[in-house]
Short mmCIF file of C-alpha atoms and ligand atoms in Angstrom, two decimals:
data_model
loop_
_atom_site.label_atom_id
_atom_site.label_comp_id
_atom_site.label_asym_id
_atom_site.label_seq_id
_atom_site.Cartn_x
_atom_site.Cartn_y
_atom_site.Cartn_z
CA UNK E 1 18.79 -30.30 -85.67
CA UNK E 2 19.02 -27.63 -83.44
CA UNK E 3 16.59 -27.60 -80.56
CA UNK E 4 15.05 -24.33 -79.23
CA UNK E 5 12.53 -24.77 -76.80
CA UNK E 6 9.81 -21.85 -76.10
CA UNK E 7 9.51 -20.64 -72.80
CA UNK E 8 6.42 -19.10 -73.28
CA UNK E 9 4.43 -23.08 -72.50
CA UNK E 10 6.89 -23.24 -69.59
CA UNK E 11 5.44 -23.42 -66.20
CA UNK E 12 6.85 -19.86 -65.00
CA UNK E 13 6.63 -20.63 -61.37
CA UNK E 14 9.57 -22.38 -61.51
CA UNK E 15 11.04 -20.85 -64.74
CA UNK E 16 14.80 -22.30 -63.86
CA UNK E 17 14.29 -25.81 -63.15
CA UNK E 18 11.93 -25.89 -66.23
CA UNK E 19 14.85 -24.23 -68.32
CA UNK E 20 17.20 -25.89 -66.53
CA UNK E 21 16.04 -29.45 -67.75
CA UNK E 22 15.17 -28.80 -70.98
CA UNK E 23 19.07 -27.54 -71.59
CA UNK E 24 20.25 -30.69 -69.80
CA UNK E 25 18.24 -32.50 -71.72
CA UNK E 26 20.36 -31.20 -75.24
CA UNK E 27 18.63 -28.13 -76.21
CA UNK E 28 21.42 -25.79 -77.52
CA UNK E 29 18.90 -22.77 -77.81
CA UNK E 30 15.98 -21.06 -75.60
CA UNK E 31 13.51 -18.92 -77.56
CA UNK E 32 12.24 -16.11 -75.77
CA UNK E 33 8.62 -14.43 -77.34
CA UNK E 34 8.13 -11.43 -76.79
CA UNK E 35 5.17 -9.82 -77.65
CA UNK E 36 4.11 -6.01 -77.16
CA UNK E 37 0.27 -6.56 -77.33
CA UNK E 38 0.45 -4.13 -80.52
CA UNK E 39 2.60 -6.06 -83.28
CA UNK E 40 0.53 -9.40 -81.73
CA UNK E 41 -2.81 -9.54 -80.15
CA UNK E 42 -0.94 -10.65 -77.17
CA UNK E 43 1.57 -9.46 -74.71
CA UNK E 44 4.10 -11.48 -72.88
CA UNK E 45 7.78 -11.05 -71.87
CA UNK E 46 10.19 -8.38 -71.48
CA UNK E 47 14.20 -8.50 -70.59
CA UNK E 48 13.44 -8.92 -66.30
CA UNK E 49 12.60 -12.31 -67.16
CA UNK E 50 15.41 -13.92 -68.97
CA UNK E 51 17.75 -11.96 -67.52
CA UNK E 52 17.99 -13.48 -64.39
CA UNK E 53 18.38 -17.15 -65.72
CA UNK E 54 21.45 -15.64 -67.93
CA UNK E 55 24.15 -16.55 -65.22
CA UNK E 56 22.86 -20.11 -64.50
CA UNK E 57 21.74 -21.61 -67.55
CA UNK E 58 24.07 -22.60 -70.68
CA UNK E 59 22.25 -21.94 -73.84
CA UNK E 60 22.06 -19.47 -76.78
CA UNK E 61 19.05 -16.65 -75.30
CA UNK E 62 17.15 -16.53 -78.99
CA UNK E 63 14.87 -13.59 -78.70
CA UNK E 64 12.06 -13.17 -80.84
CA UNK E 65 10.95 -10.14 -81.01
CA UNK E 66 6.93 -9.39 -81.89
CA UNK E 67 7.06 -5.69 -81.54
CA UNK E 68 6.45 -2.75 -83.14
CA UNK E 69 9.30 -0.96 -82.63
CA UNK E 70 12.24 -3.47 -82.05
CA UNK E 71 14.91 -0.72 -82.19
CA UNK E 72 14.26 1.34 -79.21
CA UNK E 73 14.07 -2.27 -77.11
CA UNK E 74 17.00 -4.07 -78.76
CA UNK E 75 19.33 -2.89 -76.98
CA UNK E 76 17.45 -3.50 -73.33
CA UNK E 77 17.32 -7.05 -74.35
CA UNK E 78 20.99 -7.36 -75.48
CA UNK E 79 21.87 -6.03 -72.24
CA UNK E 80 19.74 -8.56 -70.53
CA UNK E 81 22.08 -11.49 -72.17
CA UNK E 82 19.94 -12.13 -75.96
CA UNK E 83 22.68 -13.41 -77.89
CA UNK E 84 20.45 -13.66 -81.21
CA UNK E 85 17.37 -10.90 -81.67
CA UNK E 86 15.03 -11.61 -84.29
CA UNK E 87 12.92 -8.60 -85.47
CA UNK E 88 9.95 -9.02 -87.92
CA UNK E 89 10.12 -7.94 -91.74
CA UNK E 90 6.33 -6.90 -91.19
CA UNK E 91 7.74 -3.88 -88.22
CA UNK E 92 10.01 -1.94 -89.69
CA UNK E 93 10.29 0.19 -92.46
CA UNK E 94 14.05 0.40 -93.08
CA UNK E 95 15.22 -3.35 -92.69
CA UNK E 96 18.86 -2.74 -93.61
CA UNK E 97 19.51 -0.48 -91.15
CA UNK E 98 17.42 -2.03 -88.67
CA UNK E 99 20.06 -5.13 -89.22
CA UNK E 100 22.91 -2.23 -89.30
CA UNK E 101 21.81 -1.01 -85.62
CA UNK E 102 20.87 -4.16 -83.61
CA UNK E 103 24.29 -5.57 -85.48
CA UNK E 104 26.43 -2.64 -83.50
CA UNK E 105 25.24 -4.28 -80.15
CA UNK E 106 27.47 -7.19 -80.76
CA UNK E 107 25.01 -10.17 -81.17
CA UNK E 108 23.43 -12.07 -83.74
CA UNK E 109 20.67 -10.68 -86.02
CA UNK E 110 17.91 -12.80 -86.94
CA UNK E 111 14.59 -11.69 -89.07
CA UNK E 112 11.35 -13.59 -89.02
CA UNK E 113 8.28 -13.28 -91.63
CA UNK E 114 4.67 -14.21 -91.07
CA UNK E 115 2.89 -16.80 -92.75
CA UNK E 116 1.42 -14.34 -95.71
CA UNK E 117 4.76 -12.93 -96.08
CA UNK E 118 6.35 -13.79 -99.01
CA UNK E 119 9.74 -15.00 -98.74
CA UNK E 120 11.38 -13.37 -101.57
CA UNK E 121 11.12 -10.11 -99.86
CA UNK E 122 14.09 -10.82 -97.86
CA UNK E 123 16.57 -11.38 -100.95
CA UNK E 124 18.52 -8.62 -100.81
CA UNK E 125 19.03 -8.65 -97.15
CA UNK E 126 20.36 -12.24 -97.23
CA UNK E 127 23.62 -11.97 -96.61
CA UNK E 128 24.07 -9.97 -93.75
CA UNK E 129 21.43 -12.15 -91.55
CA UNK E 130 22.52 -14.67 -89.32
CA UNK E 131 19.51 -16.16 -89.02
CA UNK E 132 16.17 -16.28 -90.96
CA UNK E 133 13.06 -17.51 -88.96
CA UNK E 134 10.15 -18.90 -90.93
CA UNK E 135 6.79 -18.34 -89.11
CA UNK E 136 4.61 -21.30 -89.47
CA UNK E 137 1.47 -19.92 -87.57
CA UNK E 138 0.43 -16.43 -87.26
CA UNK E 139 2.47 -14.82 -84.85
CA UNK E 140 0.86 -14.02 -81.45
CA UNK E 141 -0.13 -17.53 -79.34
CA UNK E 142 1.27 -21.10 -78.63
CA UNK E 143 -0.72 -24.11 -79.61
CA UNK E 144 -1.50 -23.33 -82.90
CA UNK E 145 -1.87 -25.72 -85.87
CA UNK E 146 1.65 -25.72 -88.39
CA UNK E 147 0.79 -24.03 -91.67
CA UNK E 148 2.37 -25.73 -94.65
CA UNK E 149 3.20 -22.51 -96.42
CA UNK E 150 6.27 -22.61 -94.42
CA UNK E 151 7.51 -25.40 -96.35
CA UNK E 152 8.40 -23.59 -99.60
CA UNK E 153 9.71 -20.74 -97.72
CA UNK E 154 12.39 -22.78 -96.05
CA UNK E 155 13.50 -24.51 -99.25
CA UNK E 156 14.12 -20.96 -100.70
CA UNK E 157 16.22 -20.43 -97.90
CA UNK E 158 18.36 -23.46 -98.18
CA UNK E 159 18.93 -23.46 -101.82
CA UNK E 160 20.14 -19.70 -101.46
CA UNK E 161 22.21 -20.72 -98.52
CA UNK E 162 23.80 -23.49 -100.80
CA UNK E 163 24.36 -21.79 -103.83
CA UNK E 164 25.34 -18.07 -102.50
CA UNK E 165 27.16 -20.09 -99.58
CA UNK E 166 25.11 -17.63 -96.93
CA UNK E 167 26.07 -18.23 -93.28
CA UNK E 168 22.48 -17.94 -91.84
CA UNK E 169 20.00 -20.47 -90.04
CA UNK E 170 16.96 -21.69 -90.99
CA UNK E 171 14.62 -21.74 -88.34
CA UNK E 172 11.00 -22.51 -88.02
CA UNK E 173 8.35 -21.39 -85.01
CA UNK E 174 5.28 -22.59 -84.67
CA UNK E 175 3.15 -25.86 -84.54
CA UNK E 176 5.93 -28.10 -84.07
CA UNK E 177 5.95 -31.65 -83.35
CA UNK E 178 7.75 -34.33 -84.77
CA UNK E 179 5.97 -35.04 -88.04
CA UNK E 180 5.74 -31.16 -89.06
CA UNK E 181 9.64 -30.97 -87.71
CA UNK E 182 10.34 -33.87 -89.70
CA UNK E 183 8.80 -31.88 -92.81
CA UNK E 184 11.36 -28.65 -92.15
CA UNK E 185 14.27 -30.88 -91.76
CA UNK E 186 13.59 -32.38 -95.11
CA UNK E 187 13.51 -29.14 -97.08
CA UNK E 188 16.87 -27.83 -95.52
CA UNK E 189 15.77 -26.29 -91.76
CA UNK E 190 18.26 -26.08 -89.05
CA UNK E 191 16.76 -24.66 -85.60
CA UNK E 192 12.76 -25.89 -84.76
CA UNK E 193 11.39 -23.99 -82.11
CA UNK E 194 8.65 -25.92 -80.05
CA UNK E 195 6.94 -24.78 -77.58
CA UNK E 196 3.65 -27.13 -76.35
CA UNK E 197 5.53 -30.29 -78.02
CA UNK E 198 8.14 -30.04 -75.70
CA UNK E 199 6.89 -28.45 -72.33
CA UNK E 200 3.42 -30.38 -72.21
CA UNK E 201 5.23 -33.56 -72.95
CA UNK E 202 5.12 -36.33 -70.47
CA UNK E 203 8.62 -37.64 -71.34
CA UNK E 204 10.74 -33.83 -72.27
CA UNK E 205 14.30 -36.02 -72.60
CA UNK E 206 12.65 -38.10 -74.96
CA UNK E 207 11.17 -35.39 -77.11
CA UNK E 208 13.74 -33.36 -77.16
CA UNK E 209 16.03 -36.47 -78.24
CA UNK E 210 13.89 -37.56 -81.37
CA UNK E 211 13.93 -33.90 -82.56
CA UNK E 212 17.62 -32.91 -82.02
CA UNK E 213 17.92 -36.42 -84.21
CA UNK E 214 16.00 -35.85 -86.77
C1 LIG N 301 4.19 -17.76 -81.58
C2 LIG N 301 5.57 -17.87 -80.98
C3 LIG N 301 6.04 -19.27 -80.88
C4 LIG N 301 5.22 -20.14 -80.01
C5 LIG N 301 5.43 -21.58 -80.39
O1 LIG N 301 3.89 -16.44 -81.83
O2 LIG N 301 6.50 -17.16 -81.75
O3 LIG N 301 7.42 -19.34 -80.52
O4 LIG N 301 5.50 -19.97 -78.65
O5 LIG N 301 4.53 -22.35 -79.69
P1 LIG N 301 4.08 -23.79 -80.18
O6 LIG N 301 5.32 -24.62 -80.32
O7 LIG N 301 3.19 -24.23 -79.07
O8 LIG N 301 3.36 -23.60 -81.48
ZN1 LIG N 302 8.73 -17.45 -81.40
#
């Protein structure tokens, strides 16, 4: 399992050696929220903040984007070191080309649905993602309670990975702790982000151990 911590419950007074040690600790990604305050009810982080950490920490920058208008920013946040950016199904009107433009900037393309989104919207855009995130609370805040509708979702995913031999991960946000992680890992997901689990922990090595074990 891949690990991708959420910076948003990290203490940001000391940003780096929070980052810092969850990456020691094993965590391959760092997932980056971004919210505009217009696609969310909440606004949080643009490129000045991750971009700094780019030169001194080793992980994949996963940025998810919660905006409105994830085209004219894309290419602020590439430049600021994203190596995946995640839009939202629910943002934009033309999702191929949406995957066509943020593609052009030389990273990874991910796309994310909300919980009431139905997964089988995404078919035809399957193949050229290289990552699908499944929402498993309402976009917008940490802390929230895992909604079980995610479940399905991600074991539509996996059995059209398997069978169409897609290249993209499976990744979950929201509500995760070891039991609901345990549940995505069973029906075929790849990447859990956490955010609370793992920065409000008291033992971070050890959570981020029994997860990236799963
Ligand atoms: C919610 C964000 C999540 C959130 C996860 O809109 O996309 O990444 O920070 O936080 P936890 O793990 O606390 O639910
Ligand atoms: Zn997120």
């Amino acid at each position: 399992m891949i690990v991708a911590p959420s910076i948003l419950s990290a203490d940001f007074s000391k940003l780096l050696d929070e980052v810092r040690e969850v990456t020691d600790f094993g965590a391959e990604f760092l997932h980056i929220d971004v919210m505009d305050g217009h696609f969310v009810p909440n606004i949080t982080m643009g490129p000045v903040i991750y971009q700094s950490l780019k030169k001194k920490v080793n992980a994949v920058f996963d940025v998810h984007l919660m905006i409105t208008d994830p085209l004219k920013y894309a290419k602020s946040f590439v430049d600021a070191g994203a190596d995946i950016i995640t839009f939202h199904y629910e943002a934009v009107d033309d999702v191929l080309s949406t995957i066509a433009e943020i593609k052009k900037l030389n990273v990874k393309v991910g796309i994310s649905i909300k919980p009431n989104t139905d997964v089988e919207v995404l078919k035809e855009y399957l193949p050229y993602l290289d990552l699908i995130l499944v929402m498993s609370v309402e976009p917008g805040f940490g802390g929230q309670k895992f909604m079980p509708v995610a479940l399905g979702k991600i074991a539509y995913l996996a059995e059209k990975k398997k069978k169409m031999k897609y290249k993209y991960l499976i990744q979950v946000d929201g509500g995760i702790n070891i039991e609901t992680a345990k549940l995505c890992k069973d029906v075929g997901c790849e990447v859990v982000v956490a955010g609370t689990y793992i920065f409000k922990s008291q033992n971070r090595a050890e959570t981020i151990k029994e997860l990236m074990n799963l």
